[in-house]
XYZ file of C-alpha atoms in Angstrom:
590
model
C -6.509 42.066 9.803
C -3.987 40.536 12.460
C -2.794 42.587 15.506
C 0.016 41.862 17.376
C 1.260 44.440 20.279
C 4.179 45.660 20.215
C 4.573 47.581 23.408
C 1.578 49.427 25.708
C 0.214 51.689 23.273
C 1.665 50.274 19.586
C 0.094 47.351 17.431
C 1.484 46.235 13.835
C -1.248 45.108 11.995
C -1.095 42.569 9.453
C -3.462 41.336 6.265
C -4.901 38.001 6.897
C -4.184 36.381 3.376
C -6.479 33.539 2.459
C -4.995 30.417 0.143
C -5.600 31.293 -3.369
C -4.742 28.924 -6.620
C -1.071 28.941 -7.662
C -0.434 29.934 -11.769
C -0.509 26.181 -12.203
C -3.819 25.592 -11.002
C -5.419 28.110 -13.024
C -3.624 27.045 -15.790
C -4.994 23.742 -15.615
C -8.816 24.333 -14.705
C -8.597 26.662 -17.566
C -7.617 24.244 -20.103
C -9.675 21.241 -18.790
C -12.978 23.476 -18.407
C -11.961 24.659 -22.237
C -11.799 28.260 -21.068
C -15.329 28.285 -19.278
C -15.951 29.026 -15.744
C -17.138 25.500 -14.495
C -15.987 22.374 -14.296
C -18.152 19.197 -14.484
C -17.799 15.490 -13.644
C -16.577 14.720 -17.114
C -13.751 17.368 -17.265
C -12.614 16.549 -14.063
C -12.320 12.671 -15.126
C -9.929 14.222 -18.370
C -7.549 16.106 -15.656
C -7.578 12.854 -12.936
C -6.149 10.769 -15.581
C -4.332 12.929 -17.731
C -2.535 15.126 -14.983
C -3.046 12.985 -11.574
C -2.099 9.839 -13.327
C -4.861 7.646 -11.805
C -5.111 4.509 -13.379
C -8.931 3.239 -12.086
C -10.597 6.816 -11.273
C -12.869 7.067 -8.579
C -16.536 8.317 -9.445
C -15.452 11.849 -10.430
C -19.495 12.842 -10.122
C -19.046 12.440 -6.507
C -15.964 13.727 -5.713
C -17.667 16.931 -7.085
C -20.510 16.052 -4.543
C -18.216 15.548 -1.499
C -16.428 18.957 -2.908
C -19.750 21.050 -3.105
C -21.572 19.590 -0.179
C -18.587 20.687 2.371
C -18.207 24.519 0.666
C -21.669 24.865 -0.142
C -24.676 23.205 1.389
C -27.226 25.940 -0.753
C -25.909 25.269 -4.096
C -25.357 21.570 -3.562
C -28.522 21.447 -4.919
C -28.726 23.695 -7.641
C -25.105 23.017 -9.614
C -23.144 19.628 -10.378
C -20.169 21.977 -11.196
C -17.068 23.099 -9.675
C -15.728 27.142 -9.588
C -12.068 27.934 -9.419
C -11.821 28.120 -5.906
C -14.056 24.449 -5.799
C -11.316 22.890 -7.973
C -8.441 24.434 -5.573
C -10.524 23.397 -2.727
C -10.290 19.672 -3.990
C -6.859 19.921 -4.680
C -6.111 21.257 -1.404
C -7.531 18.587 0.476
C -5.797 15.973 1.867
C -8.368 13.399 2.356
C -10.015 14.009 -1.338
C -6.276 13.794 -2.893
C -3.792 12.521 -0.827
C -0.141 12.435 -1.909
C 0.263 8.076 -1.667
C -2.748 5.045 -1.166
C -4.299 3.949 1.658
C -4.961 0.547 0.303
C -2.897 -2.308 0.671
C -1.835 -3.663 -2.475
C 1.143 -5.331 -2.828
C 1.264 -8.824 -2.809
C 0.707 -10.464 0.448
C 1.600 -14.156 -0.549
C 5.340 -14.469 -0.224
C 6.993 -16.118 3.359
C 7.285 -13.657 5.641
C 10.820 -13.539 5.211
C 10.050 -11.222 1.967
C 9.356 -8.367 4.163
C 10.266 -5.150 5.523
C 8.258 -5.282 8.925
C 7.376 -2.374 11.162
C 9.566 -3.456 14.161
C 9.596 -1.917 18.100
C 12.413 -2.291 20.388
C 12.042 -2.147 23.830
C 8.156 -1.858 23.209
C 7.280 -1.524 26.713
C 9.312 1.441 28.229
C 7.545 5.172 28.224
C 11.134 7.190 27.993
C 14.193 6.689 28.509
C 16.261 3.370 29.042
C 17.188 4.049 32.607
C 14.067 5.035 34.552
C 11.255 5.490 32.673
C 8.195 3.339 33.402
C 7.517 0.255 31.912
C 4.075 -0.267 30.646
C 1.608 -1.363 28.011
C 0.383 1.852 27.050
C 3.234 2.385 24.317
C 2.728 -1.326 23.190
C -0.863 -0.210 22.624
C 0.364 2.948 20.793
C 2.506 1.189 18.728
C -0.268 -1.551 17.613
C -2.433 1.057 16.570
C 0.255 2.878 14.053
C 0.665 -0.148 12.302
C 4.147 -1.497 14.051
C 4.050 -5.513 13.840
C 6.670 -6.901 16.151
C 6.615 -5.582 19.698
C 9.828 -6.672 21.865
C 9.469 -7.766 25.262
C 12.238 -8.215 28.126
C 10.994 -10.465 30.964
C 12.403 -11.220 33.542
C 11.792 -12.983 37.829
C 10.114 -10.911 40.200
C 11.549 -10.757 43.417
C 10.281 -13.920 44.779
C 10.982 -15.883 41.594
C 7.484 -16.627 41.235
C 6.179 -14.236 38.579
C 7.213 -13.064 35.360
C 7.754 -9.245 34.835
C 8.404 -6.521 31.848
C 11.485 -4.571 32.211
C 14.471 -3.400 30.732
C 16.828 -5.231 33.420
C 19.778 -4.285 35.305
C 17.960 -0.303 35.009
C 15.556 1.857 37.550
C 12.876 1.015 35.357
C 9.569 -0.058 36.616
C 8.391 -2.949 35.883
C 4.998 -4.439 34.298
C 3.416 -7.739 34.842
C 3.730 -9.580 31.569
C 0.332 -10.853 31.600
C -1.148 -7.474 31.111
C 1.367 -6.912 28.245
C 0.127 -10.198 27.463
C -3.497 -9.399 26.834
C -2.881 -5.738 25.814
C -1.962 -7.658 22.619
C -4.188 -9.865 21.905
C -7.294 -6.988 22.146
C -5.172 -4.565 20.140
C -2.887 -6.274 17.799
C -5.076 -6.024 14.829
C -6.529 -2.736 15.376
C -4.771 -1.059 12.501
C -3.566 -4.055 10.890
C -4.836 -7.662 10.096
C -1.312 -8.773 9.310
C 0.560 -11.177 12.031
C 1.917 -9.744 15.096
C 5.338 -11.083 16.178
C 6.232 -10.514 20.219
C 10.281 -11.099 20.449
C 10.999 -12.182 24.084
C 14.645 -11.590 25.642
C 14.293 -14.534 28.033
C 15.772 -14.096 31.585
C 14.217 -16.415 33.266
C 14.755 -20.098 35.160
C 12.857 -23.137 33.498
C 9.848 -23.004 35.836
C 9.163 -19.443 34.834
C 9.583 -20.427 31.131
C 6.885 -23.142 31.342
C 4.659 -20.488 32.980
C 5.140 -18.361 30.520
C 4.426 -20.744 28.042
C 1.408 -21.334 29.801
C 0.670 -17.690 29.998
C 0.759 -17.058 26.419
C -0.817 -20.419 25.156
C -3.719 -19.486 27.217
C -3.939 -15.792 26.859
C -3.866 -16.034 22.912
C -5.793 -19.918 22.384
C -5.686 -19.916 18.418
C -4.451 -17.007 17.234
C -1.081 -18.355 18.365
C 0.566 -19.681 15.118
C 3.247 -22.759 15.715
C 5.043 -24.419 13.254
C 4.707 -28.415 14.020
C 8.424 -28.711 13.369
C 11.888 -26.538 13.463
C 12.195 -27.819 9.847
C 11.054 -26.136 6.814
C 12.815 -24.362 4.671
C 10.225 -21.030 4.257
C 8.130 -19.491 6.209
C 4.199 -19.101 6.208
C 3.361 -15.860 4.663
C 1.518 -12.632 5.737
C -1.838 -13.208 4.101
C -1.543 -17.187 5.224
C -0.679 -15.737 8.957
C -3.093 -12.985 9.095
C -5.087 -12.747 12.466
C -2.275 -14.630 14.181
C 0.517 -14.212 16.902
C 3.901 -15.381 16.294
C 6.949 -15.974 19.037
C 10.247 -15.225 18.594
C 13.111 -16.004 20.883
C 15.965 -18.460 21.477
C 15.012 -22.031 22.444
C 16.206 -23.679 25.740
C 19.171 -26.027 25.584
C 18.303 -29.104 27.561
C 21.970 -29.982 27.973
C 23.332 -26.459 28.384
C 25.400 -26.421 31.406
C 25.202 -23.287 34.405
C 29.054 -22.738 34.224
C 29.277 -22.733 30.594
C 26.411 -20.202 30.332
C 27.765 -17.794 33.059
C 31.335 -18.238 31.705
C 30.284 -17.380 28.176
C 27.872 -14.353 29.610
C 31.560 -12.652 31.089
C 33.365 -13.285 28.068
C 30.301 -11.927 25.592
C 30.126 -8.788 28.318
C 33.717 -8.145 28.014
C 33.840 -8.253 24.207
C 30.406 -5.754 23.852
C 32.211 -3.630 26.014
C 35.109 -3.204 23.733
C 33.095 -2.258 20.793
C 33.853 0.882 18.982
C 30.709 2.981 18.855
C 31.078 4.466 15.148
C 27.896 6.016 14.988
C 28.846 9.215 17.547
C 27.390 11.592 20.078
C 23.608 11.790 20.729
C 22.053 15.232 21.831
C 22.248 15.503 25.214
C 18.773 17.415 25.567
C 16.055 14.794 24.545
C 13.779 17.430 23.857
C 15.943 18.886 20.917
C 15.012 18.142 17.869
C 17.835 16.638 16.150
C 18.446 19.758 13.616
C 22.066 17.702 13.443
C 21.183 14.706 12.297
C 22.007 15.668 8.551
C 25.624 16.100 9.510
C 28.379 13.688 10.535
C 28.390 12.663 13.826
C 31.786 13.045 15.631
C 33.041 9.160 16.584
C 33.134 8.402 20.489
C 33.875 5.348 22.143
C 30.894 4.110 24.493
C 29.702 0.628 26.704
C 27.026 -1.483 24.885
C 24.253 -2.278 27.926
C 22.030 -3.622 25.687
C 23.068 -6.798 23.640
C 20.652 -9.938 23.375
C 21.662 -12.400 25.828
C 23.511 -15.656 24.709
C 21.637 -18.618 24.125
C 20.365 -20.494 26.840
C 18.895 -19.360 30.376
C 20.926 -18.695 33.495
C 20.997 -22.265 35.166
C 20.666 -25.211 33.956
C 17.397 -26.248 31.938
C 14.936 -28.734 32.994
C 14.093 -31.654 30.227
C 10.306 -31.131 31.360
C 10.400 -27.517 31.018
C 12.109 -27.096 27.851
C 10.025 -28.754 25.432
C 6.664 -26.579 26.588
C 8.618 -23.179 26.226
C 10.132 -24.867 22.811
C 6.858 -25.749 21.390
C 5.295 -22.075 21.009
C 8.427 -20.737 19.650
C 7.578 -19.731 15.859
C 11.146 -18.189 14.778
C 13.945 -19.318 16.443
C 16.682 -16.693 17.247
C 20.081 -17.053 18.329
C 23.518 -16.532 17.495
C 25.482 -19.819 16.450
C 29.369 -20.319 17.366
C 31.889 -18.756 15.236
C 32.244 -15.964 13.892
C 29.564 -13.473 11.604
C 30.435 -16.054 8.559
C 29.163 -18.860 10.517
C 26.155 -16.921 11.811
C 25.404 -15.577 8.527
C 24.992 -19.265 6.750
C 22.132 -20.215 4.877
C 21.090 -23.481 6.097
C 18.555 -25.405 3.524
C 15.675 -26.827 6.266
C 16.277 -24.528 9.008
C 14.824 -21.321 9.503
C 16.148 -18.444 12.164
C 16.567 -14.723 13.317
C 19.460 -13.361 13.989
C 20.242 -10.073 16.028
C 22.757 -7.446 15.614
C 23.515 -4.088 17.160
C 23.546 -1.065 14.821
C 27.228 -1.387 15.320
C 28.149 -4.567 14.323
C 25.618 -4.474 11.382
C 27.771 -1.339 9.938
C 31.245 -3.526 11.010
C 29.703 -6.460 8.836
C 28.634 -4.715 6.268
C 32.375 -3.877 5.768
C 33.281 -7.299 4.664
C 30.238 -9.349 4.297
C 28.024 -7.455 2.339
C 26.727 -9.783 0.114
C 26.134 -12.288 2.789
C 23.956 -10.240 4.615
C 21.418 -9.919 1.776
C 21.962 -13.469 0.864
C 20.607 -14.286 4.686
C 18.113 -12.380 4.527
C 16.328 -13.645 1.614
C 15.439 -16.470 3.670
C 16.012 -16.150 7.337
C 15.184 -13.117 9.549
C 17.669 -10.159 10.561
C 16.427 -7.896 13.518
C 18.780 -4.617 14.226
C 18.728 -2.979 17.416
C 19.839 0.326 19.052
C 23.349 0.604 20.587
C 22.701 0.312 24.544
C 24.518 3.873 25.041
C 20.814 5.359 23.477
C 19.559 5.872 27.201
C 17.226 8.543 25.735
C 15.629 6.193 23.298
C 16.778 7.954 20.498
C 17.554 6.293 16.888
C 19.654 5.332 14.420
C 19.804 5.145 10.257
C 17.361 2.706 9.251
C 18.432 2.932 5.635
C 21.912 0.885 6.226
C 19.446 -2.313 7.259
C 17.067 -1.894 4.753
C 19.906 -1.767 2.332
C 21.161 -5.330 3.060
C 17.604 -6.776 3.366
C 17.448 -6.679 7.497
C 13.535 -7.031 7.959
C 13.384 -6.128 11.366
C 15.016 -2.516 11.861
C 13.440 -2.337 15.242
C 13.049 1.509 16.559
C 12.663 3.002 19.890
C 8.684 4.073 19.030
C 8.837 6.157 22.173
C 11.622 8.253 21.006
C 11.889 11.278 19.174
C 14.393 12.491 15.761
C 14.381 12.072 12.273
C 14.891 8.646 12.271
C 11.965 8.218 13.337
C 9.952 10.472 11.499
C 11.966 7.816 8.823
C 10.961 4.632 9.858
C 7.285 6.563 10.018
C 7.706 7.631 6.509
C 8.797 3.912 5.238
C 5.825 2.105 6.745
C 3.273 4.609 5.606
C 3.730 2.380 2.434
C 1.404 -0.605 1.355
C -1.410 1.109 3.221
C 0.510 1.130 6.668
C -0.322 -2.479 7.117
C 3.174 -3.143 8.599
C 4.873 -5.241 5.990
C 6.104 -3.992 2.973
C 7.201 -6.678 0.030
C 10.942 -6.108 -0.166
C 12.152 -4.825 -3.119
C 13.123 -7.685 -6.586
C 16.642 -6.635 -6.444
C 17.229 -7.815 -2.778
C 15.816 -11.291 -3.259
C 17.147 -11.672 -7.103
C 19.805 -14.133 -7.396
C 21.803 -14.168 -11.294
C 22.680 -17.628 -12.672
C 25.829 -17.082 -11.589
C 24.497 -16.886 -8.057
C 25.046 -13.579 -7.065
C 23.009 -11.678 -4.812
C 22.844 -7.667 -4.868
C 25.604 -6.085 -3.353
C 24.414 -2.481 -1.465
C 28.180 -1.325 -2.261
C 27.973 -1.229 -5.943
C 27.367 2.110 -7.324
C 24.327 2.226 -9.646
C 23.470 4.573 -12.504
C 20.170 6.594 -12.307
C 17.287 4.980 -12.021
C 14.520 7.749 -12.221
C 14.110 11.229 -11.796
C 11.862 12.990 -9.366
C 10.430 16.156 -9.974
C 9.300 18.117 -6.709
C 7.132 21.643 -6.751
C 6.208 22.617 -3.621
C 3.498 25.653 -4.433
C 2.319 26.933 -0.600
C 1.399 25.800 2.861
C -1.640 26.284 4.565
C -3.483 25.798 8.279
C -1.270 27.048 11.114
C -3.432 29.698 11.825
C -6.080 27.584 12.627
C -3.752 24.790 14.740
C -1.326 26.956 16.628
C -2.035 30.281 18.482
C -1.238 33.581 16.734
C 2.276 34.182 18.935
C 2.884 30.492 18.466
C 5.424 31.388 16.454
C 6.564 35.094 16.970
C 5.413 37.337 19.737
C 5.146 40.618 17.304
C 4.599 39.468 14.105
C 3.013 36.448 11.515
C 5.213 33.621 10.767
C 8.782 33.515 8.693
C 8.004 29.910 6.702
C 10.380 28.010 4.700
C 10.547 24.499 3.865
C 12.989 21.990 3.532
C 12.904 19.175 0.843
C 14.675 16.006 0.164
C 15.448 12.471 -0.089
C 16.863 10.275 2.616
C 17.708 6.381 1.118
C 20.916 5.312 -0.428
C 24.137 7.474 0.107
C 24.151 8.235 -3.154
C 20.468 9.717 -3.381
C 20.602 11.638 0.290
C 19.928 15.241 -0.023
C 18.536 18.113 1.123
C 17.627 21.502 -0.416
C 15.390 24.381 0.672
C 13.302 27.519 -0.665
C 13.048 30.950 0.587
C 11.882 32.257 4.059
C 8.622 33.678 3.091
C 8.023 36.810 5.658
C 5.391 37.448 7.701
C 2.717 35.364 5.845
C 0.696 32.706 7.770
C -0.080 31.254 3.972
C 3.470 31.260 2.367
C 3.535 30.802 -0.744
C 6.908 29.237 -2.388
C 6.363 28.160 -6.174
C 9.241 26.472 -6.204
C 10.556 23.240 -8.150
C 13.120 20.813 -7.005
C 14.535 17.944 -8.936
C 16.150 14.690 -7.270
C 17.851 11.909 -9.529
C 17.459 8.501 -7.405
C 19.657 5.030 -7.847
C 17.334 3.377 -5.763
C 13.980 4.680 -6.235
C 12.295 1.407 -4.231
C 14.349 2.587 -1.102
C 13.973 6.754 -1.329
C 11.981 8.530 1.327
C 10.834 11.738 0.353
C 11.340 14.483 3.560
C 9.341 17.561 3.944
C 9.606 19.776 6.710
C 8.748 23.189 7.305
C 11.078 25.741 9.482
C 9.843 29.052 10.852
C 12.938 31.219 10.548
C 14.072 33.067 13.933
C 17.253 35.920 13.521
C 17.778 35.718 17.548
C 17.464 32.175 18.206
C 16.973 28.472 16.723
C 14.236 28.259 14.033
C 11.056 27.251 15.138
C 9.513 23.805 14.281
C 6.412 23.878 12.012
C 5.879 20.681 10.568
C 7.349 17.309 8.789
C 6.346 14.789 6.615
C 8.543 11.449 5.200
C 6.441 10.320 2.022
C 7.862 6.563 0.359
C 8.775 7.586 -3.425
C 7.685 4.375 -4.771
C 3.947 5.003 -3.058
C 3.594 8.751 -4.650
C 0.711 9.685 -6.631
C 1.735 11.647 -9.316
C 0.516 15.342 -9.689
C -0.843 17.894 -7.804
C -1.325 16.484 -4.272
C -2.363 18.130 -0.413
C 0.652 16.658 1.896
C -0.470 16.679 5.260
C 2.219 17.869 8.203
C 2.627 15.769 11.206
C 4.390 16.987 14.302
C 7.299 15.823 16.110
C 5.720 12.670 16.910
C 4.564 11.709 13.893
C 0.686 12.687 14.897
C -1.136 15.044 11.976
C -1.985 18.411 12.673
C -5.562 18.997 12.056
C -4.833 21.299 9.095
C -1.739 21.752 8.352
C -1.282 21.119 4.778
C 1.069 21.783 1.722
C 0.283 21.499 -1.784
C 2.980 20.113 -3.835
C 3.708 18.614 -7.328
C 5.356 15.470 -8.070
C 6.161 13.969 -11.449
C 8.826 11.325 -12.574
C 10.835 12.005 -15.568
């Protein structure tokens, strides 16, 4: 029994109720134990392929093992069989059957241009944009969840002879680059052996840029990947560049002038500053969690602070300096002159990355469309947060995914759904960082036509989600966490974030006053673009008096989903899993 006090001399007691098999469970171990009471190696084999849809089944001998050595170290030795509860037990546990792979297995072979890459903005700042600390404890973080291209802005120190890590023109404090620098190199390929690209926003005179050069030549020896010329028309890719560091930023111009660089940085200012922000408000509160972001977000008009800087440094570059800096450069960036047409051309030996806000990658989606995906099938397009985000929050990563953008670059120390998105996405190919973008974003017909993200599409496939009950709180959160006088009011929340046409969300009923709710509910989701859906879980505890309570999320990608009855882990806010928070769920295409 539970007690919680309700006042001096007045508990409410409550039944503890334990996890017990849904209907569809028994069901099951009934039929594929033909009506006995056990279950052995070569029954559970039968269900694993027939109902789990796994094509090369693991040794089902010792996944009864694993399963009878952790609820029973006695009979371990005297049974090679599973009970009821054993079979639930299995079921039930995430690490014994998880709901997608941990292995990487698409193919790694394409240039690197073919991928969706797990991409940080500002990778260096703590908080906010304004005057948090800069440091290389998030770039650490960030290497060891998988993300692949880590963004730093450098910039003079005071006395113009060192090179520092900050988000400029801010109260941010700085970092010395060189511990960025070497935070990298022993970290990069913690969690994945797939290239690491660092995107430098130069600030810096030519001396510092030959330093730098120096600086990374030396702190990285051969893992630093080069190409021997600007000329080729693909790039290397992932399994070709695994183990190795890659630069990205724009090349010196020998013969770029001072006064044409400073007159071009006021007219590029006053033309960001006009921008129409069409993406709206952002909470106020950075600790909220963004219960709004399902809804429209009311239009306001702010300042962009944070737009790449034009091409070129701010004084004139030095012929000796320029070539060094040049040389490590591995993807050029920069915007060429003209308009979006001109930036977005395809050029057949020369390879580049080019940058756009969130805003101007909605405004040129408007017209251009097509030409976005066509550039990306061979060059690179990074998107970046609107500089009014001062509390690193996020933006919808599904618009640049949509036209092929492989660099969707995120604010990793931030909080929202969005993130719990881009989380969700890269938990694909075995989190290795890269993901193999979908055929239908590199096809191009014999007419040549490319796929346009505006066309509406029929119905691809159908998901079919059952979400049976939810398990573990008790044993990761106190027993007020949640309300002072009595156990928990669960429900959950279910749905699919990708296209416009496939976003939705639906929800069961509050369960009350049950730490082990138990739902049985079935939810069915028709998807146009299966290869870009994101299935979202979260769990709400219900409050009358005041906002409901926060009990766990999960973003799953629908292409990577196992089929059948599957434990779903919960992570929190951050992304982190609880312990043992859990939810067992169905999933089945039809």
């Amino acid at each position: 029994m539970g007690s919680y006090r309700v006042c001096v001399c007045f508990q409410r007691r409550f039944k503890v109720a334990e996890a017990v098999p849904p209907a569809d469970t028994k069901e099951l171990f009934a039929k594929y134990a033909q009506g006995g009471t056990h279950m052995n190696a070569e029954q559970l084999h039968r269900f694993l392929i027939e109902v789990q849809g796994e094509n090369s089944v693991s040794d089902a001998q010792s996944i009864v093992e694993k399963v009878l050595q952790k609820r029973h170290h006695i009979a371990k030795f005297t049974r090679s069989t599973l009970t009821l509860e054993d079979f639930h037990h299995y079921l039930f546990n995430p690490e014994l059957n998880p709901p997608i792979g941990s292995q990487v297995h698409q193919d790694m072979t394409a240039p690197l241009s073919h991928y969706f890459i797990y991409t940080g903005h500002n990778s260096y700042l703590t908080g906010s944009q304004l005057s948090s600390d800069c440091s290389d404890v998030p770039i650490i973080k960030a290497l060891n969840r998988g993300v692949r291209v880590v963004e730093l802005d450098i910039w003079p120190n005071s006395t113009k002879d060192d090179v520092l890590v900050l988000h400029g023109r801010t109260l941010t404090t700085p970092v010395e680059l060189i511990k960025c620098l070497k935070s990298i190199k022993e970290h990069a390929f913690s969690a994945s052996p797939y290239p690491v690209i660092i995107t430098l926003e130069d600030h810096l005179m030519p001396d510092l840029q030959a330093k730098v050069a120096k600086m990374i030549t030396e702190t990285f020896g051969d893992m630093l990947f080069y190409p021997e010329s600007e000329n080729f028309n693909q790039f290397p890719s992932p399994e070709e560049l695994k183990y190795r560091i890659l630069i990205s930023t724009k090349p010196p111009n020998e013969y770029l002038q001072s006064e044409n660089v400073n007159e071009n940085a006021k007219k590029l200012q006053k033309s960001n500053n006009s921008d129409e922000d069409e993406w709206g408000k952002e909470p106020s509160n950075t600790t909220k969690d963004q219960d709004d972001d399902d809804k429209s977000d009311n239009d306001t008009s702010e300042h962009n602070l944070d737009d790449e800087p034009i091409d070129g440094s701010d004084s004139e570059l030095s012929p000796t300096a320029a070539p060094i800096y040049k040389r490590i450069i591995a993807i050029h960036a920069g915007k060429p002159k003209g308009g979006l047409k001109e930036a977005l051309k395809v050029e057949p030996v020369k390879l580049r990355r080019l940058s756009l806000s969130e805003q101007d990658l909605e405004k040129a989606a408007e017209s251009h469309a097509t030409d976005i995906v066509r550039f990306t099938q061979k060059n690179f397009l990074r998107i970046y947060p609107k500089g009014t985000r001062f509390n690193s929050s996020n933006y919808k990563p599904l618009i640049g995914w949509m036209h092929g953008a492989q660099m969707v670059a995120f604010n990793m120390q931030g909080y929202g759904r969005y993130l719990w998105l881009m989380q969700g996405m890269f938990r694909s190919n075995g989190g290795c960082g890269y993901i193999k973008k979908p055929d239908f974003l590199m096809n191009v017909t014999p007419e040549n036509e490319v796929f346009n993200p505006e066309t509406k599409l029929p119905v691809k496939k159908t998901l079919k989600v059952k979400v049976y009950l939810g398990d573990g709180w008790r044993m990761d959160f106190k027993q007020t966490h949640f309300d002072l006088y009595s156990p928990p009011d669960f429900y959950a929340r279910i749905g699919i974030a990708g296209v416009p046409a496939d976003k939705i969300m639906k929800k069961t009923k509050t369960k009350e006053d049950n730490w082990v709710p138990t739902w049985e509910e079935e939810f069915t989701f028709p998807l146009t673009v299966p290869e870009l859906a994101l299935l979202r879980v979260e769990v709400h505890e219900y409050d009358m008096s005041e906002k409901d309570d926060f009990a766990g999320q999960t973003c799953l990608p629908v292409s990577e989903l196992k089929e059948g009855i599957r434990a779903v882990p919960l992570c929190n806010r951050k992304g982190d899993k609880y312990n043992s928070v859990r939810l067992l769920m169905r999933m089945e295409f039809v």
